[in-house]
Coordinates of C-alpha atoms in Angstrom, one line a residue:
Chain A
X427 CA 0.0 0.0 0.0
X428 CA 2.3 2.6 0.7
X429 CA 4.5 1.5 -2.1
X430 CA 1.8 2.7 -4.7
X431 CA 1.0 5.6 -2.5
X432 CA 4.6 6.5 -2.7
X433 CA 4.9 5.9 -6.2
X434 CA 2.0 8.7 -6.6
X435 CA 3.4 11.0 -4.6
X436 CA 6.4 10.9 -6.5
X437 CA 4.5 11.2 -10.1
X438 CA 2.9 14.2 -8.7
X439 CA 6.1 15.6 -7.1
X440 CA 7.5 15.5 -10.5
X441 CA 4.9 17.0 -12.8
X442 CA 4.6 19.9 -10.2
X443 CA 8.4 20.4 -10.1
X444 CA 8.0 20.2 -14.0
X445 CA 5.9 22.9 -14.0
X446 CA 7.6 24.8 -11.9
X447 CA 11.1 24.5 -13.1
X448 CA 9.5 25.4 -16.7
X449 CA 10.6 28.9 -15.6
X450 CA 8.3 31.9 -14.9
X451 CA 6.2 31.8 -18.0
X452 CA 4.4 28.8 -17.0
X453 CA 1.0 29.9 -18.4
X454 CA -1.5 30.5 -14.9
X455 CA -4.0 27.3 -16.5
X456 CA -1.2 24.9 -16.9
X457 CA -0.3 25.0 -13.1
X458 CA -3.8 25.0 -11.6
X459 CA -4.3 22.1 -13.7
X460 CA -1.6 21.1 -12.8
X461 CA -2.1 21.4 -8.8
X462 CA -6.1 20.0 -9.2
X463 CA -5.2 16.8 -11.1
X464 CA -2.7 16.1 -8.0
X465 CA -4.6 17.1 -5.4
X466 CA -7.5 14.7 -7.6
X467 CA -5.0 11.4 -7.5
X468 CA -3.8 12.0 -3.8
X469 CA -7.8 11.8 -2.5
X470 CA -7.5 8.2 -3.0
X471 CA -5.0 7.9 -1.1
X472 CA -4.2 10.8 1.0
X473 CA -0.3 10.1 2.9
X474 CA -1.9 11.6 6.2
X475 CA -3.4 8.2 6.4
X476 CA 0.1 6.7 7.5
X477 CA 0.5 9.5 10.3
X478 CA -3.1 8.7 10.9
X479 CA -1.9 5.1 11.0
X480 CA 1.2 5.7 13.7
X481 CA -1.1 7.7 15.7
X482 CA -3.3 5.5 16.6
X483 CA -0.4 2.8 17.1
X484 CA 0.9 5.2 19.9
X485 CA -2.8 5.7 21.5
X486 CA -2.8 2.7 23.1
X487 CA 1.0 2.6 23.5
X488 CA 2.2 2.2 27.3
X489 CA 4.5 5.4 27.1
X490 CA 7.1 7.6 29.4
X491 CA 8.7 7.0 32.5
X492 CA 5.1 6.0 33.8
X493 CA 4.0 3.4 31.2
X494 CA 0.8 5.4 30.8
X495 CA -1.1 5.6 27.2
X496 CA -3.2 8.2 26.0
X497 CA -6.4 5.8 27.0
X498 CA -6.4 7.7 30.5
X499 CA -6.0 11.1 28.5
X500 CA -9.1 13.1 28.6
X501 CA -10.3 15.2 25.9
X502 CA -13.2 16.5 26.7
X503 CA -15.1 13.8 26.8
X504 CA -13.6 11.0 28.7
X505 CA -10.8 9.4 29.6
X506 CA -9.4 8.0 25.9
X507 CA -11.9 9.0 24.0
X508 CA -11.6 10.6 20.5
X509 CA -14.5 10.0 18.5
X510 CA -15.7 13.8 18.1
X511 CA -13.5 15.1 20.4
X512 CA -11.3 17.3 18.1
X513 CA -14.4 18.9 16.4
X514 CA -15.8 20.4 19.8
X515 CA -11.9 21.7 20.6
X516 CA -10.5 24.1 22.2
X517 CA -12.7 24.1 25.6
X518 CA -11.7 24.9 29.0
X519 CA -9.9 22.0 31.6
X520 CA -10.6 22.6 35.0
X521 CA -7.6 20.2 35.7
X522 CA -5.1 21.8 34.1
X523 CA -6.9 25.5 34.6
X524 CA -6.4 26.4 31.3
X525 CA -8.3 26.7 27.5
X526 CA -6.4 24.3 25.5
X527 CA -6.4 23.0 22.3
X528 CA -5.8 19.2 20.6
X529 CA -1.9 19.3 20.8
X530 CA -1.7 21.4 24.3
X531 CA -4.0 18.8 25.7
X532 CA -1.8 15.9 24.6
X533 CA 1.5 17.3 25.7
X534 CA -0.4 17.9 29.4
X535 CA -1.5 14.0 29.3
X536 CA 2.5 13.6 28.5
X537 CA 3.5 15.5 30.9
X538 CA 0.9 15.0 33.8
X539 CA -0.1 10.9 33.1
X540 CA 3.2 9.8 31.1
X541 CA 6.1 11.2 33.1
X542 CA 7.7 12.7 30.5
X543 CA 9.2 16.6 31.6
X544 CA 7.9 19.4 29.2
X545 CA 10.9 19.2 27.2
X546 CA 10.9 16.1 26.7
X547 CA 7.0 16.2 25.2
X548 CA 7.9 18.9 23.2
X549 CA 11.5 18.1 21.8
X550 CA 9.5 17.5 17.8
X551 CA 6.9 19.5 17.6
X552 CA 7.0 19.4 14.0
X553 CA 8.5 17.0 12.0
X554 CA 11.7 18.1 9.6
X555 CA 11.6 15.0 7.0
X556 CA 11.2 11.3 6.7
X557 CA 13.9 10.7 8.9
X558 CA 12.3 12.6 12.2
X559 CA 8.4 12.5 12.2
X560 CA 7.0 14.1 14.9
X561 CA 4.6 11.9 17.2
X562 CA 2.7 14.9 17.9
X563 CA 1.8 15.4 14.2
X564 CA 1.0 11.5 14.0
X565 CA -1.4 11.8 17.3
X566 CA -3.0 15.2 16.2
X567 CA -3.8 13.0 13.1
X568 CA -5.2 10.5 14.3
X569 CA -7.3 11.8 17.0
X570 CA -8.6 15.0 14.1
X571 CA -9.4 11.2 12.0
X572 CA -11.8 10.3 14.4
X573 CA -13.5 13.6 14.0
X574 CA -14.2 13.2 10.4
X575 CA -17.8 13.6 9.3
X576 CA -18.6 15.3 12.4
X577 CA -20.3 18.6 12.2
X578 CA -17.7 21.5 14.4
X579 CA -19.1 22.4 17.5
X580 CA -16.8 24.3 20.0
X581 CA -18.6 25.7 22.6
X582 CA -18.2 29.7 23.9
X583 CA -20.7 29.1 26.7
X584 CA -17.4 29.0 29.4
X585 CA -16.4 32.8 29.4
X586 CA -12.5 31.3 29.7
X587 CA -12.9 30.1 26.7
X588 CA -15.2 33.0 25.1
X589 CA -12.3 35.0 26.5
X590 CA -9.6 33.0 24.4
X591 CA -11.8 33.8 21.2
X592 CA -12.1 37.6 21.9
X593 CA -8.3 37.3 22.2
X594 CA -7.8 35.7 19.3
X595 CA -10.0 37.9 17.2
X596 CA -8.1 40.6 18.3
X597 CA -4.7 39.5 17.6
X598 CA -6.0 38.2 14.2
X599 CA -6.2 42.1 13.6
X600 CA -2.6 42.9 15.1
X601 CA -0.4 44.9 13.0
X602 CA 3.4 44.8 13.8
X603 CA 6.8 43.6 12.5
X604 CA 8.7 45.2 9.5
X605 CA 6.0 44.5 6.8
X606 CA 3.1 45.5 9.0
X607 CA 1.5 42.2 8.6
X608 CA -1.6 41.6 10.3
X609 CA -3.2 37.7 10.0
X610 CA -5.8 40.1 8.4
X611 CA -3.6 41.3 6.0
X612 CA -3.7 37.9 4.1
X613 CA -7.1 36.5 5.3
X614 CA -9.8 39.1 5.6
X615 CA -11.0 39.7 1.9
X616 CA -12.5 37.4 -1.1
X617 CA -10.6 35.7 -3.7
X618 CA -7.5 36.7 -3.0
X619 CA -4.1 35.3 -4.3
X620 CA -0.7 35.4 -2.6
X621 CA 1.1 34.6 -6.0
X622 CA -1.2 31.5 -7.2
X623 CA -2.5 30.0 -4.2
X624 CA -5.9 31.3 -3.1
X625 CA -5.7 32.3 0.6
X626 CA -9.1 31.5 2.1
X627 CA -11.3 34.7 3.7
X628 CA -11.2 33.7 7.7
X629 CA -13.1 36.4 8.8
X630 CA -16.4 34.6 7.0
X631 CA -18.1 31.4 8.2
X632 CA -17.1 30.2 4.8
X633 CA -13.5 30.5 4.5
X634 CA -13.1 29.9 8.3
X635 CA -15.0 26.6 7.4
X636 CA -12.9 25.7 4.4
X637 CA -9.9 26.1 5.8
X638 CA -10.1 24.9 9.3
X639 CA -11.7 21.6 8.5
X640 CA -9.0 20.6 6.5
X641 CA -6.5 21.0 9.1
X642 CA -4.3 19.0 9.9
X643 CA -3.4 18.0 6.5
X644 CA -0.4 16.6 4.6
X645 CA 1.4 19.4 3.0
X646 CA 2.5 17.8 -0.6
X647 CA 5.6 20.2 -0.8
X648 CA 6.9 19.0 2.5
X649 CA 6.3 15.4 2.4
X650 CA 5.0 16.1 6.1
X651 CA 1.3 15.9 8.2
X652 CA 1.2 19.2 9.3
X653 CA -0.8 20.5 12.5
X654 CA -2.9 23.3 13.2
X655 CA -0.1 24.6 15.3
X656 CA 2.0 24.2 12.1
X657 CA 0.0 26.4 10.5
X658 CA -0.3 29.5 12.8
X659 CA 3.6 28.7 13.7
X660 CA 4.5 29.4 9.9
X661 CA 2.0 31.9 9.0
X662 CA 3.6 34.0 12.4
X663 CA 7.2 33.5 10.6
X664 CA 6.2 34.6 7.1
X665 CA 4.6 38.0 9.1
X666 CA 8.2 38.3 10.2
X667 CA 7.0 38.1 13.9
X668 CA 9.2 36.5 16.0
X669 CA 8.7 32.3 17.1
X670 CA 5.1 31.6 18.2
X671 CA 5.6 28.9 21.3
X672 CA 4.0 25.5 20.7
X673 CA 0.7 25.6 22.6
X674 CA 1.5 29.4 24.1
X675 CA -1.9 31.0 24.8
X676 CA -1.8 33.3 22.0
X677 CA -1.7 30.3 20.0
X678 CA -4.9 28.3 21.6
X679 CA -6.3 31.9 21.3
X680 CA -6.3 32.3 17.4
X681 CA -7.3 28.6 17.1
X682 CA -10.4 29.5 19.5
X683 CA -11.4 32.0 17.3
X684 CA -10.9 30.3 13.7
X685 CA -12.5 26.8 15.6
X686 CA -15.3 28.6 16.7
X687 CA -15.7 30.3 13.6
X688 CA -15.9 27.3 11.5
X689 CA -18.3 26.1 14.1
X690 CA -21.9 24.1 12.3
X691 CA -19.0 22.6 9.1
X692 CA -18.7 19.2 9.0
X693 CA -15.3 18.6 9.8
X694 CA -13.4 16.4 7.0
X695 CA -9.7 16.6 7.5
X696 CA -6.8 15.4 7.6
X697 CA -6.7 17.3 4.0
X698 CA -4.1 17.3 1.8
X699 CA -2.8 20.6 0.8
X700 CA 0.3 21.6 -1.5
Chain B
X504 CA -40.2 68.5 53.7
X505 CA -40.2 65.1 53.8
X506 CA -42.8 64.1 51.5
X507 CA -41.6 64.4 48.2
X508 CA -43.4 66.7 45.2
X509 CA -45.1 64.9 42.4
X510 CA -42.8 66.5 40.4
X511 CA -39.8 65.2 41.9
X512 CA -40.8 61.5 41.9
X513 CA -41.7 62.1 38.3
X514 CA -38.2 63.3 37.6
X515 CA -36.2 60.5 39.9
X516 CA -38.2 57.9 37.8
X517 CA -37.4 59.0 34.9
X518 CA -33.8 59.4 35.4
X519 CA -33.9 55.9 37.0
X520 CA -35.2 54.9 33.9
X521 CA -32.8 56.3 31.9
X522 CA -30.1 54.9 34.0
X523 CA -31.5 51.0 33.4
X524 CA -31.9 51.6 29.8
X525 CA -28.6 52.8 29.4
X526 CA -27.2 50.2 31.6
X527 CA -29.3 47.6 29.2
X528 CA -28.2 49.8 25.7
X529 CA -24.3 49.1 27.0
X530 CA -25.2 45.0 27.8
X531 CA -26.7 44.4 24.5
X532 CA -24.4 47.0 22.0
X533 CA -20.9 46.5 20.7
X534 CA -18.0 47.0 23.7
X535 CA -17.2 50.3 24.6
X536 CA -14.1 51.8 23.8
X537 CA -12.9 51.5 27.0
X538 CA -13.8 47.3 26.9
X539 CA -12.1 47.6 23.6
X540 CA -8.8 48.9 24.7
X541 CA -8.7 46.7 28.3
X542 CA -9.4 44.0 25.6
X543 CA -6.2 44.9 23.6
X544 CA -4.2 45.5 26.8
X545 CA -4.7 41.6 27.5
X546 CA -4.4 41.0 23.6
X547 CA -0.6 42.7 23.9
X548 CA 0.4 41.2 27.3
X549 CA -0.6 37.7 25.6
X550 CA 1.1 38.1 22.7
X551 CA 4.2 39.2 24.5
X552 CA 4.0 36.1 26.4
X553 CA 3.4 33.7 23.5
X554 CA 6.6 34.6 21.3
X555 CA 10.4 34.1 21.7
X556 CA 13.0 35.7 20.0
X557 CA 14.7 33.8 17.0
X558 CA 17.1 34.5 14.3
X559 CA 16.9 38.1 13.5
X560 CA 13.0 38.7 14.7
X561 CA 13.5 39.5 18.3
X562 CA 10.2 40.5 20.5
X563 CA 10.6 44.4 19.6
X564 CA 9.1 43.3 16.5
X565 CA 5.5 42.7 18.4
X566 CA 6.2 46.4 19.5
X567 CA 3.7 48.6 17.1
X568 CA 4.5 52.1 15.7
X569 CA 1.3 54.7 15.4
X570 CA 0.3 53.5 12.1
X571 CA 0.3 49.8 12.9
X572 CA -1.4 50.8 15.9
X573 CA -4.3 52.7 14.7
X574 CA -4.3 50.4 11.3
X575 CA -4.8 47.4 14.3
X576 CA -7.3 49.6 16.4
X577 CA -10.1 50.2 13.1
X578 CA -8.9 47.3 11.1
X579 CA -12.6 46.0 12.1
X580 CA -14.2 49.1 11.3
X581 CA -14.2 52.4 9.2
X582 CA -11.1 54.5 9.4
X583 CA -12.4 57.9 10.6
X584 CA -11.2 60.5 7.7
X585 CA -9.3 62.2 11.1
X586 CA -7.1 59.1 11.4
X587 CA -6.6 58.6 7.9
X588 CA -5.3 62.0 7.5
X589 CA -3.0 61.6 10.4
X590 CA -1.6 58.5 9.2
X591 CA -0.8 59.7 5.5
X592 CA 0.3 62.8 6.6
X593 CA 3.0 61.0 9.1
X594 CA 3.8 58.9 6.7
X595 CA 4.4 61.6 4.0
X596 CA 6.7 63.4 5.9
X597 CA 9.0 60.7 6.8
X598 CA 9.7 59.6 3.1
X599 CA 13.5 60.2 2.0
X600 CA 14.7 60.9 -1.0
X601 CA 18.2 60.0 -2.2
X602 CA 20.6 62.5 -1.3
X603 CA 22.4 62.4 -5.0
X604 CA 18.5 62.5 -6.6
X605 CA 18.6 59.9 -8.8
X606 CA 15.1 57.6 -8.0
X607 CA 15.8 55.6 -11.5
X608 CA 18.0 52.4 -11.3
X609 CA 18.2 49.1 -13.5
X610 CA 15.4 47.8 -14.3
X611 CA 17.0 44.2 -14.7
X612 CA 18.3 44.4 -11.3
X613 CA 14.6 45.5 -10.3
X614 CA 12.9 42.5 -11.7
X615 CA 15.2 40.8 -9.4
X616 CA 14.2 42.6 -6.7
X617 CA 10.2 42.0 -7.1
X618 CA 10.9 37.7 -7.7
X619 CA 12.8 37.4 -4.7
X620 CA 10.5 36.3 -1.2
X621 CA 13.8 36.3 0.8
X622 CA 14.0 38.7 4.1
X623 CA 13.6 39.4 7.5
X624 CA 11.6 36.0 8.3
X625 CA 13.3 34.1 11.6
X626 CA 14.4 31.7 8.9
X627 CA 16.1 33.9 6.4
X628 CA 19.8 34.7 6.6
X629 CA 20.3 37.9 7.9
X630 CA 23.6 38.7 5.5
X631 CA 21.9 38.2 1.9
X632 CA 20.2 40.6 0.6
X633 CA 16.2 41.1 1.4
X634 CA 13.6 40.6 -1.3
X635 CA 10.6 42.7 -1.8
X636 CA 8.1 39.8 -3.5
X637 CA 6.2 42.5 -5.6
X638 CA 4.7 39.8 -7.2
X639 CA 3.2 38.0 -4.2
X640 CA 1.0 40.7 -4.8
X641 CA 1.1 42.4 -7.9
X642 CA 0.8 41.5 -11.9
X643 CA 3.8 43.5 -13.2
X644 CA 5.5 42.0 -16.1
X645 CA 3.2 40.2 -18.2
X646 CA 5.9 37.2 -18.7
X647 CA 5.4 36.7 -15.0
X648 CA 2.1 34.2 -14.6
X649 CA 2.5 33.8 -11.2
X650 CA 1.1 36.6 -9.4
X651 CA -0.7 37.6 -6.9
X652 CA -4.1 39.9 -6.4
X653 CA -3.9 41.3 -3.0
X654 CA -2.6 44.7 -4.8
X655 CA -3.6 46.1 -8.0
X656 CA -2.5 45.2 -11.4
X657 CA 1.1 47.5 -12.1
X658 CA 1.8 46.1 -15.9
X659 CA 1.7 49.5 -17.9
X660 CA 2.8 51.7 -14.8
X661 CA 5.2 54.1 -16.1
X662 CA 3.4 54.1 -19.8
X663 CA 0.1 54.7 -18.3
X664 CA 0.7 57.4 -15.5
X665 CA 3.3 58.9 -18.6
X666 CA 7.3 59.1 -18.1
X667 CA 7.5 62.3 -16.1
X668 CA 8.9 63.6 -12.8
X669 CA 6.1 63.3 -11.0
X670 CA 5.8 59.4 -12.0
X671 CA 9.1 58.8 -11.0
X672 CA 8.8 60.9 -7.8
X673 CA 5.3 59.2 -6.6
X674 CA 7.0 55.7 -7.4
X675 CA 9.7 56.3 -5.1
X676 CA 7.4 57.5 -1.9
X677 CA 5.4 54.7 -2.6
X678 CA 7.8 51.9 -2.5
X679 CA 9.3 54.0 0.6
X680 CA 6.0 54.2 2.4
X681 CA 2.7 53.2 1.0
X682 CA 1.2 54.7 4.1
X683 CA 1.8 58.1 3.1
X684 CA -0.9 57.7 0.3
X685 CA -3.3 54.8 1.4
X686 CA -3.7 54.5 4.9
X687 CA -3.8 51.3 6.4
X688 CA -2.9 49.6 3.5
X689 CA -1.6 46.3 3.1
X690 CA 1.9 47.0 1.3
X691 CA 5.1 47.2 3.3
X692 CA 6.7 50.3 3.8
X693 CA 10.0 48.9 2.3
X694 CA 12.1 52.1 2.8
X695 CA 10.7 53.2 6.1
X696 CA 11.4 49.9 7.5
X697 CA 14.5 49.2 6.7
X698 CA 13.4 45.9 4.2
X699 CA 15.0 47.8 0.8
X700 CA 18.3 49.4 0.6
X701 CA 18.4 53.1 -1.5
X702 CA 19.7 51.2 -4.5
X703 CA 17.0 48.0 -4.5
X704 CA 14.3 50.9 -4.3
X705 CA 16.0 52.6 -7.3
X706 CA 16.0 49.5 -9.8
X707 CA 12.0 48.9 -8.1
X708 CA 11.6 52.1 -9.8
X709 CA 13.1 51.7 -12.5
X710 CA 11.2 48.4 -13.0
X711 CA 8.4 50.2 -12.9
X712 CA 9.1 53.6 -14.8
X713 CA 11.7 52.8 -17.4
X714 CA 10.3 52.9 -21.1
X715 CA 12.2 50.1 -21.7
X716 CA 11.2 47.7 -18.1
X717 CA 9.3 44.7 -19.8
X718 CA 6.1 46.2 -17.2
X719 CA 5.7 48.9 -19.7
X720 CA 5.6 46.5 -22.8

């Protein structure tokens, strides 16, 4: 299975590096072609299935100094369960005191069930090639997997969390840094393209929906399962702001307020995403 | 003198009525400006939290100058024509012309200038020289297919707006700060900032206003 899966991914790899590499008068049509057909192949086999696949190896895994899987990790609705959890995330944890989201949750059950220190949880956040996956990306896969089909549904009934969203909203509007970027700068009008990839509007239940149901998704020009924390971490970088910290509140804030916005969507990820 | 006037009742009501319904108006309307700014308060102290410095962005760049602040403030709103004013006429007055005045470079060099994505990300090397991506945003030559629509169309610039002083003059501010003439906009101030040296603005320019560029083909 993976060998044909593979095989595809290289195929595809190829023709896009083609088109590329054909030098900048690659006529507009020939690349979105291009990019469709591709994205058309992969959905039979989408390679986030194999991160989906190691994640939920490790679930039941006995893991850290403790022996302790994620089967006593709570998510919001009991102790190792993950059907529908990630569709109704980020919510409020009284036993941690804080508003998390998927990946902040799972380093806690690392950290408070498994033994491991904070460092230790966090050492690959994100993956950097075939050679060092990230088990955080593989978990965040698997448990967003057993979310597919179910409709997003994060609650802003507990004022921490209605406070994260307010928060988030409002940074989504922050201008700083020496391009004056603002998440809003890229995401707040229709139809827009940052060279040719369309950038979804966030500030609509529409784009908001697109966008964050798809997430986490295998990103075709990394070869990698990328994370919702991926995504804010890299957009943060190209807005020349300095390193967003892996499940820092600013970043369960912004994902508060995209989640929520994408709220009544059926959720269908992990996508697959060039 | 204790028993109160008809009168007086009649006005305490009232005013006790006006005091609930503007207690009510303020529960059911938008947040005040003062929620709005105790809500950016926590906003900054968050943000200032959430980051770490890396490569060459350290945390002074969460710090926002008056234009990012006010663009930040309204960006969920109207600008007021007040602040829009302000900001343009700030903006204005802090473009800088080259000392020597020549605002026309190499085009070639310019077309360099607007491919290249490269500069003052964590991840970019600090010691080569920055990029200004025009085309992430902007059509410019027509050979270039891959561009993007988050600014307006610039093929034709010079041969449109005609090869005068004034072109050339207005093309250099605006590459220095777009601020001065569209507040609030989403371009980089590429000289105010720092991202363009004098000579990459110059061949911008020249990309842009030279007869010969391939943008006024």
């Amino acid at each position: 299975m993976p060998s044909i899966r593979s095989l595809r991914l290289i195929t595809g790899a190829v023709a896009i590096g083609a088109a590329l590499l054909a030098g900048p008068v690659v006529a507009q049509t020939t690349l979105e072609n291009a990019s469709a057909k591709y994205r058309q192949d992969l959905a039979e086999g989408n390679p986030a299935d194999l991160w989906v696949a190691r994640g939920q190896e490790m679930w039941t895994q006995p893991r850290g100094p403790k022996k302790v899987s994620f089967e006593s990790c709570d998510l919001g609705q009991g102790p190792g369960v993950v059907k529908g959890a990630y569709a109704t995330l980020p919510r409020y944890f009284p036993d941690a005191g804080r508003v998390m989201d998927l990946e902040t949750r799972l380093v806690w059950c690392m950290v408070n069930q498994q033994g491991y220190t904070h460092a230790e949880a966090t050492k690959l956040t994100f993956g950097n090639g075939s050679r060092h996956r990230s088990d955080l990306e593989a978990l965040t896969a698997y448990v967003a997997k057993e979310s597919d089909g179910v409709k997003m549904n994060v609650s802003l009934a507990d004022p921490h969390v209605k406070e994260m969203y307010d928060i988030g909203k409002k940074a989504f509007f922050y201008h700083a840094g020496t391009h004056d970027f603002a998440c809003a700068t890229c995401h707040a009008s229709d139809d827009l393209r940052i060279r040719l990839q369309y950038l979804p509007n966030l500030t609509k239940p529409a784009g908001a929906q697109k966008a964050y149901t798809t997430w986490p998704a295998y990103r075709v020009a990394q070869g990698e399962t990328r994370s919702f924390q991926w995504r804010l971490h890299d957009c943060f970088r190209q807005q020349r702001f300095p390193d967003l910290i892996y499940g820092s509140d600013l970043s369960i804030a912004l994902t508060t307020y995209l989640a929520a916005s994408a709220n009544g969507a059926v959720y269908v990820g992990p996508g697959i995403k060039l | 003198m204790t028993t109160r006037s008809p009168v007086t009742t009649l006005v305490r009501g009232a005013v006790a009525g006006l005091a609930i319904a503007a207690a009510l108006y303020g529960c059911a309307s938008a947040p005040t400006a003062q929620d709005d700014a105790a809500l950016t308060a926590r906003t900054i102290a968050m943000m200032k939290a959430s980051f770490r410095p890396k490569g060459q962005a350290g945390m002074d760049r969460l710090d926002q100058d008056e234009t990012q602040r006010l663009c930040s403030q309204y960006a969920e709103g109207k600008l007021p024509e007040s602040v829009v004013k302000k900001i343009e006429q700030e903006n204005l007055a802090a473009v800088k012309y080259p000392a020597d005045g020549t605002l026309v470079g190499d085009w070639k060099a310019g077309e360099k200038v607007a491919e290249l994505g490269r500069g003052m990300q964590f991840s970019d090397d600090p010691k080569k020289p920055n990029g200004a991506n025009c085309y992430a945003c902007h059509q410019l030559s027509p050979k270039q297919e891959a561009y993007g629509t988050i600014g307006p169309s610039l093929y034709q610039f010079g041969k449109k707006r005609g090869y005068t002083d004034q072109t050339r003059t207005y093309a250099w501010a605006k590459v220095y700060d777009a601020e001065a003439f569209s507040a609030c906009t989403n371009m980089p101030r590429f000289g105010q900032h720092h991202i363009l040296t004098e000579q990459q603005i110059r061949d911008v320019v020249a990309l842009l206003v030279d007869p010969a560029s391939p943008v006024n083909q």
